[in-house]
Structures are given as C-alpha cells and as structure tokens.
PDB file of N, CA and C in Angstrom:
ATOM      1  N   UNK A 189      -1.061   6.997   5.586  1.00 47.00           N
ATOM      2  CA  UNK A 189      -1.749   5.886   6.350  1.00 47.00           C
ATOM      3  C   UNK A 189      -1.757   4.645   5.524  1.00 47.00           C
ATOM      4  N   UNK A 190      -1.655   3.620   6.206  1.00 61.00           N
ATOM      5  CA  UNK A 190      -1.587   2.281   5.844  1.00 61.00           C
ATOM      6  C   UNK A 190      -2.973   1.698   5.554  1.00 61.00           C
ATOM      7  N   UNK A 191      -4.018   2.178   6.184  1.00 87.00           N
ATOM      8  CA  UNK A 191      -5.349   1.709   6.148  1.00 87.00           C
ATOM      9  C   UNK A 191      -5.434   0.241   6.776  1.00 87.00           C
ATOM     10  N   UNK A 192      -4.523   0.052   7.626  1.00 94.00           N
ATOM     11  CA  UNK A 192      -4.592  -1.329   8.284  1.00 94.00           C
ATOM     12  C   UNK A 192      -4.517  -1.006   9.841  1.00 94.00           C
ATOM     13  N   UNK A 193      -5.461  -1.650  10.553  1.00 96.00           N
ATOM     14  CA  UNK A 193      -5.535  -1.382  11.950  1.00 96.00           C
ATOM     15  C   UNK A 193      -4.654  -2.467  12.690  1.00 96.00           C
ATOM     16  N   UNK A 194      -4.387  -2.236  13.986  1.00 97.00           N
ATOM     17  CA  UNK A 194      -3.643  -3.158  14.798  1.00 97.00           C
ATOM     18  C   UNK A 194      -4.677  -4.345  14.945  1.00 97.00           C
ATOM     19  N   UNK A 195      -3.897  -5.700  14.940  1.00 96.00           N
ATOM     20  CA  UNK A 195      -4.671  -6.823  15.153  1.00 96.00           C
ATOM     21  C   UNK A 195      -5.227  -7.215  16.338  1.00 96.00           C
ATOM     22  N   UNK A 196      -4.656  -6.291  17.463  1.00 96.00           N
ATOM     23  CA  UNK A 196      -5.133  -6.618  18.834  1.00 96.00           C
ATOM     24  C   UNK A 196      -6.565  -6.304  18.999  1.00 96.00           C
ATOM     25  N   UNK A 197      -7.353  -7.096  19.659  1.00 95.00           N
ATOM     26  CA  UNK A 197      -8.911  -6.942  19.904  1.00 95.00           C
ATOM     27  C   UNK A 197      -9.063  -5.553  20.442  1.00 95.00           C
ATOM     28  N   UNK A 198     -10.030  -4.798  20.037  1.00 94.00           N
ATOM     29  CA  UNK A 198     -10.360  -3.560  20.569  1.00 94.00           C
ATOM     30  C   UNK A 198      -9.408  -2.377  20.353  1.00 94.00           C
ATOM     31  N   UNK A 199      -8.411  -2.590  19.586  1.00 97.00           N
ATOM     32  CA  UNK A 199      -7.423  -1.580  19.244  1.00 97.00           C
ATOM     33  C   UNK A 199      -7.760  -1.164  17.742  1.00 97.00           C
ATOM     34  N   UNK A 200      -7.910   0.260  17.623  1.00 95.00           N
ATOM     35  CA  UNK A 200      -8.115   0.878  16.272  1.00 95.00           C
ATOM     36  C   UNK A 200      -6.792   1.558  15.887  1.00 95.00           C
ATOM     37  N   UNK A 201      -5.701   1.353  16.481  1.00 97.00           N
ATOM     38  CA  UNK A 201      -4.504   2.025  16.139  1.00 97.00           C
ATOM     39  C   UNK A 201      -4.000   1.665  14.727  1.00 97.00           C
ATOM     40  N   UNK A 202      -3.309   2.571  14.086  1.00 97.00           N
ATOM     41  CA  UNK A 202      -2.754   2.286  12.853  1.00 97.00           C
ATOM     42  C   UNK A 202      -1.444   1.337  12.960  1.00 97.00           C
ATOM     43  N   UNK A 203      -1.692   0.341  12.185  1.00 97.00           N
ATOM     44  CA  UNK A 203      -0.579  -0.658  12.206  1.00 97.00           C
ATOM     45  C   UNK A 203       0.854  -0.133  11.684  1.00 97.00           C
ATOM     46  N   UNK A 204       1.871  -0.395  12.385  1.00 96.00           N
ATOM     47  CA  UNK A 204       3.232   0.066  12.076  1.00 96.00           C
ATOM     48  C   UNK A 204       4.316  -1.005  11.748  1.00 96.00           C
ATOM     49  N   UNK A 205       3.916  -2.110  12.421  1.00 96.00           N
ATOM     50  CA  UNK A 205       4.857  -3.453  12.363  1.00 96.00           C
ATOM     51  C   UNK A 205       4.130  -4.723  12.044  1.00 96.00           C
ATOM     52  N   UNK A 206       4.864  -5.630  11.596  1.00 97.00           N
ATOM     53  CA  UNK A 206       4.173  -6.930  11.470  1.00 97.00           C
ATOM     54  C   UNK A 206       4.880  -7.962  12.413  1.00 97.00           C
ATOM     55  N   UNK A 207       4.233  -8.867  12.989  1.00 97.00           N
ATOM     56  CA  UNK A 207       4.673  -9.747  13.847  1.00 97.00           C
ATOM     57  C   UNK A 207       4.445 -11.192  13.218  1.00 97.00           C
ATOM     58  N   UNK A 208       5.532 -12.071  13.261  1.00 97.00           N
ATOM     59  CA  UNK A 208       5.125 -13.384  12.959  1.00 97.00           C
ATOM     60  C   UNK A 208       5.840 -14.339  13.937  1.00 97.00           C
ATOM     61  N   UNK A 209       5.409 -15.587  14.097  1.00 96.00           N
ATOM     62  CA  UNK A 209       5.885 -16.670  15.026  1.00 96.00           C
ATOM     63  C   UNK A 209       6.778 -17.705  14.274  1.00 96.00           C
ATOM     64  N   UNK A 210       7.775 -18.098  14.786  1.00 96.00           N
ATOM     65  CA  UNK A 210       8.441 -19.266  14.314  1.00 96.00           C
ATOM     66  C   UNK A 210       8.350 -20.347  15.390  1.00 96.00           C
ATOM     67  N   UNK A 211       7.385 -21.091  15.465  1.00 96.00           N
ATOM     68  CA  UNK A 211       7.158 -21.999  16.602  1.00 96.00           C
ATOM     69  C   UNK A 211       8.160 -23.111  16.848  1.00 96.00           C
ATOM     70  N   UNK A 212       8.877 -23.458  15.715  1.00 97.00           N
ATOM     71  CA  UNK A 212       9.978 -24.446  15.859  1.00 97.00           C
ATOM     72  C   UNK A 212      11.259 -23.934  16.664  1.00 97.00           C
ATOM     73  N   UNK A 213      11.373 -22.734  16.471  1.00 97.00           N
ATOM     74  CA  UNK A 213      12.580 -22.159  17.067  1.00 97.00           C
ATOM     75  C   UNK A 213      12.068 -21.282  18.431  1.00 97.00           C
ATOM     76  N   UNK A 214      10.792 -21.224  18.765  1.00 98.00           N
ATOM     77  CA  UNK A 214      10.423 -20.382  19.843  1.00 98.00           C
ATOM     78  C   UNK A 214      10.775 -19.039  19.719  1.00 98.00           C
ATOM     79  N   UNK A 215      10.361 -18.396  18.511  1.00 97.00           N
ATOM     80  CA  UNK A 215      10.930 -17.117  18.177  1.00 97.00           C
ATOM     81  C   UNK A 215       9.843 -16.357  17.748  1.00 97.00           C
ATOM     82  N   UNK A 216       9.738 -15.022  18.151  1.00 97.00           N
ATOM     83  CA  UNK A 216       8.774 -13.935  17.647  1.00 97.00           C
ATOM     84  C   UNK A 216       9.547 -12.976  16.784  1.00 97.00           C
ATOM     85  N   UNK A 217       9.077 -12.705  15.643  1.00 97.00           N
ATOM     86  CA  UNK A 217       9.861 -11.805  14.793  1.00 97.00           C
ATOM     87  C   UNK A 217       8.931 -10.629  14.554  1.00 97.00           C
ATOM     88  N   UNK A 218       9.561  -9.382  14.742  1.00 97.00           N
ATOM     89  CA  UNK A 218       8.905  -8.078  14.602  1.00 97.00           C
ATOM     90  C   UNK A 218       9.555  -7.353  13.614  1.00 97.00           C
ATOM     91  N   UNK A 219       8.980  -6.723  12.661  1.00 96.00           N
ATOM     92  CA  UNK A 219       9.584  -5.878  11.686  1.00 96.00           C
ATOM     93  C   UNK A 219       8.742  -4.834  11.185  1.00 96.00           C
ATOM     94  N   UNK A 220       9.296  -4.190  10.239  1.00 95.00           N
ATOM     95  CA  UNK A 220       8.499  -3.145   9.368  1.00 95.00           C
ATOM     96  C   UNK A 220       7.275  -3.755   8.913  1.00 95.00           C
ATOM     97  N   UNK A 221       6.150  -3.031   8.749  1.00 95.00           N
ATOM     98  CA  UNK A 221       4.851  -3.415   8.330  1.00 95.00           C
ATOM     99  C   UNK A 221       5.028  -4.005   6.961  1.00 95.00           C
ATOM    100  N   UNK A 222       4.476  -5.195   6.797  1.00 94.00           N
ATOM    101  CA  UNK A 222       4.695  -5.825   5.407  1.00 94.00           C
ATOM    102  C   UNK A 222       3.978  -5.034   4.463  1.00 94.00           C
ATOM    103  N   UNK A 223       4.403  -4.997   3.154  1.00 92.00           N
ATOM    104  CA  UNK A 223       3.667  -4.369   2.016  1.00 92.00           C
ATOM    105  C   UNK A 223       2.213  -4.702   1.914  1.00 92.00           C
ATOM    106  N   UNK A 224       1.848  -5.982   2.090  1.00 92.00           N
ATOM    107  CA  UNK A 224       0.520  -6.573   1.999  1.00 92.00           C
ATOM    108  C   UNK A 224       0.225  -7.454   3.243  1.00 92.00           C
ATOM    109  N   UNK A 225      -1.126  -7.513   3.628  1.00 91.00           N
ATOM    110  CA  UNK A 225      -1.472  -8.323   4.646  1.00 91.00           C
ATOM    111  C   UNK A 225      -1.191  -9.731   4.390  1.00 91.00           C
ATOM    112  N   UNK A 226      -0.612 -10.345   5.460  1.00 89.00           N
ATOM    113  CA  UNK A 226      -0.264 -11.725   5.283  1.00 89.00           C
ATOM    114  C   UNK A 226      -1.179 -12.546   6.466  1.00 89.00           C
ATOM    115  N   UNK A 227      -1.610 -13.679   5.778  1.00 91.00           N
ATOM    116  CA  UNK A 227      -2.687 -14.496   6.632  1.00 91.00           C
ATOM    117  C   UNK A 227      -2.263 -15.092   8.002  1.00 91.00           C
ATOM    118  N   UNK A 228      -0.877 -15.248   7.954  1.00 93.00           N
ATOM    119  CA  UNK A 228      -0.389 -15.967   9.261  1.00 93.00           C
ATOM    120  C   UNK A 228       0.536 -14.897   9.983  1.00 93.00           C
ATOM    121  N   UNK A 229       0.342 -13.691   9.943  1.00 97.00           N
ATOM    122  CA  UNK A 229       0.888 -12.700  10.736  1.00 97.00           C
ATOM    123  C   UNK A 229       0.085 -11.757  11.267  1.00 97.00           C
ATOM    124  N   UNK A 230       0.551 -10.833  12.199  1.00 97.00           N
ATOM    125  CA  UNK A 230      -0.413  -9.901  12.952  1.00 97.00           C
ATOM    126  C   UNK A 230       0.399  -8.618  12.681  1.00 97.00           C
ATOM    127  N   UNK A 231      -0.548  -7.528  12.309  1.00 97.00           N
ATOM    128  CA  UNK A 231      -0.066  -6.281  12.306  1.00 97.00           C
ATOM    129  C   UNK A 231      -0.182  -5.518  13.630  1.00 97.00           C
ATOM    130  N   UNK A 232       0.588  -4.870  14.155  1.00 97.00           N
ATOM    131  CA  UNK A 232       0.588  -4.193  15.497  1.00 97.00           C
ATOM    132  C   UNK A 232       0.745  -2.698  15.263  1.00 97.00           C
ATOM    133  N   UNK A 233       0.107  -1.793  16.170  1.00 97.00           N
ATOM    134  CA  UNK A 233       0.220  -0.543  16.229  1.00 97.00           C
ATOM    135  C   UNK A 233       1.689  -0.213  16.908  1.00 97.00           C
ATOM    136  N   UNK A 234       2.088   0.954  17.157  1.00 96.00           N
ATOM    137  CA  UNK A 234       3.359   1.310  17.810  1.00 96.00           C
ATOM    138  C   UNK A 234       3.186   0.964  19.413  1.00 96.00           C
ATOM    139  N   UNK A 235       2.110   1.264  19.952  1.00 97.00           N
ATOM    140  CA  UNK A 235       1.720   1.004  21.260  1.00 97.00           C
ATOM    141  C   UNK A 235       1.931  -0.411  21.713  1.00 97.00           C
ATOM    142  N   UNK A 236       1.380  -1.259  20.759  1.00 97.00           N
ATOM    143  CA  UNK A 236       1.425  -2.722  21.066  1.00 97.00           C
ATOM    144  C   UNK A 236       2.777  -3.266  20.737  1.00 97.00           C
ATOM    145  N   UNK A 237       3.401  -2.705  19.713  1.00 96.00           N
ATOM    146  CA  UNK A 237       4.672  -3.197  19.463  1.00 96.00           C
ATOM    147  C   UNK A 237       5.728  -3.002  20.564  1.00 96.00           C
ATOM    148  N   UNK A 238       5.610  -1.763  21.241  1.00 95.00           N
ATOM    149  CA  UNK A 238       6.562  -1.410  22.391  1.00 95.00           C
ATOM    150  C   UNK A 238       6.313  -2.268  23.507  1.00 95.00           C
ATOM    151  N   UNK A 239       5.043  -2.642  23.746  1.00 96.00           N
ATOM    152  CA  UNK A 239       4.520  -3.386  24.965  1.00 96.00           C
ATOM    153  C   UNK A 239       4.758  -5.010  24.823  1.00 96.00           C
ATOM    154  N   UNK A 240       5.195  -5.422  23.581  1.00 96.00           N
ATOM    155  CA  UNK A 240       5.385  -6.801  23.249  1.00 96.00           C
ATOM    156  C   UNK A 240       6.280  -7.557  24.283  1.00 96.00           C
ATOM    157  N   UNK A 241       5.718  -8.677  24.784  1.00 96.00           N
ATOM    158  CA  UNK A 241       6.669  -9.424  25.564  1.00 96.00           C
ATOM    159  C   UNK A 241       6.528 -11.082  25.063  1.00 96.00           C
ATOM    160  N   UNK A 242       7.539 -11.723  25.294  1.00 96.00           N
ATOM    161  CA  UNK A 242       7.550 -13.112  24.817  1.00 96.00           C
ATOM    162  C   UNK A 242       7.401 -14.118  26.096  1.00 96.00           C
ATOM    163  N   UNK A 243       6.572 -15.225  25.781  1.00 95.00           N
ATOM    164  CA  UNK A 243       6.396 -16.175  26.754  1.00 95.00           C
ATOM    165  C   UNK A 243       7.815 -16.713  27.235  1.00 95.00           C
ATOM    166  N   UNK A 244       7.736 -17.470  28.526  1.00 97.00           N
ATOM    167  CA  UNK A 244       8.931 -17.890  29.007  1.00 97.00           C
ATOM    168  C   UNK A 244       9.571 -18.838  28.025  1.00 97.00           C
ATOM    169  N   UNK A 245      10.863 -18.741  27.796  1.00 97.00           N
ATOM    170  CA  UNK A 245      11.598 -19.729  26.892  1.00 97.00           C
ATOM    171  C   UNK A 245      11.602 -19.197  25.348  1.00 97.00           C
ATOM    172  N   UNK A 246      10.877 -18.097  25.091  1.00 98.00           N
ATOM    173  CA  UNK A 246      10.866 -17.620  23.803  1.00 98.00           C
ATOM    174  C   UNK A 246      11.685 -16.331  23.641  1.00 98.00           C
ATOM    175  N   UNK A 247      12.105 -16.033  22.454  1.00 97.00           N
ATOM    176  CA  UNK A 247      12.892 -14.844  22.173  1.00 97.00           C
ATOM    177  C   UNK A 247      12.263 -13.936  21.111  1.00 97.00           C
ATOM    178  N   UNK A 248      12.468 -12.711  21.305  1.00 97.00           N
ATOM    179  CA  UNK A 248      11.826 -11.736  20.424  1.00 97.00           C
ATOM    180  C   UNK A 248      13.061 -11.047  19.528  1.00 97.00           C
ATOM    181  N   UNK A 249      12.883 -11.206  18.220  1.00 96.00           N
ATOM    182  CA  UNK A 249      13.797 -10.586  17.263  1.00 96.00           C
ATOM    183  C   UNK A 249      13.082  -9.367  16.713  1.00 96.00           C
ATOM    184  N   UNK A 250      13.824  -8.238  16.790  1.00 95.00           N
ATOM    185  CA  UNK A 250      13.299  -7.042  16.162  1.00 95.00           C
ATOM    186  C   UNK A 250      14.109  -6.522  14.974  1.00 95.00           C
ATOM    187  N   UNK A 251      13.453  -6.486  13.824  1.00 91.00           N
ATOM    188  CA  UNK A 251      14.219  -6.008  12.829  1.00 91.00           C
ATOM    189  C   UNK A 251      13.701  -4.356  12.515  1.00 91.00           C
ATOM    190  N   UNK A 252      14.673  -3.622  12.308  1.00 80.00           N
ATOM    191  CA  UNK A 252      14.483  -2.303  12.323  1.00 80.00           C
ATOM    192  C   UNK A 252      14.796  -1.825  10.823  1.00 80.00           C
ATOM    193  N   UNK A 253      13.833  -1.185  10.130  1.00 72.00           N
ATOM    194  CA  UNK A 253      14.109  -0.518   8.968  1.00 72.00           C
ATOM    195  C   UNK A 253      14.828   0.840   8.994  1.00 72.00           C
ATOM    196  N   UNK A 254      15.987   0.895   8.219  1.00 68.00           N
ATOM    197  CA  UNK A 254      16.720   2.014   8.126  1.00 68.00           C
ATOM    198  C   UNK A 254      16.914   2.511   6.838  1.00 68.00           C
ATOM    199  N   UNK A 255      16.621   3.755   6.544  1.00 63.00           N
ATOM    200  CA  UNK A 255      16.612   4.343   5.150  1.00 63.00           C
ATOM    201  C   UNK A 255      18.148   4.452   4.714  1.00 63.00           C
TER     202      UNK A 255
END
C-alpha cells in the first residue's frame, strides 16, 4: 500500500497514478504513481484514472510502467 489516497474529493481509494498538467501545451500527463508526493500534481486511484477525460482542445498522454 502506498499510504496515499486519491486526490479527488470524497474518495478514499488508494492512489495508483500521478497526474500533471502542462498548460502551455494543453496536455494532461498520467503515469505511474510518483515515488514521493509532488505539490503540483494529483494522485488518482484506478477508478478515477480510468474515468479521466480531457477538456475540449486538450490531450491526455498516458505513460504505462512495464517491468
């Protein structure tokens, strides 16, 4: 367990991914959970990662960790 909860309000799910925004490029980047909490990113549980959508004109880039 990571001991980090999802950043979404009212969600107590275990964080599995980290989300960051690149405002200059209208890009949302989602990848494996960062080793340490980052002040300008969001940790999401699997449910919220799967349901993630981007605003019109934005793209989502998903990085997948492979062993």
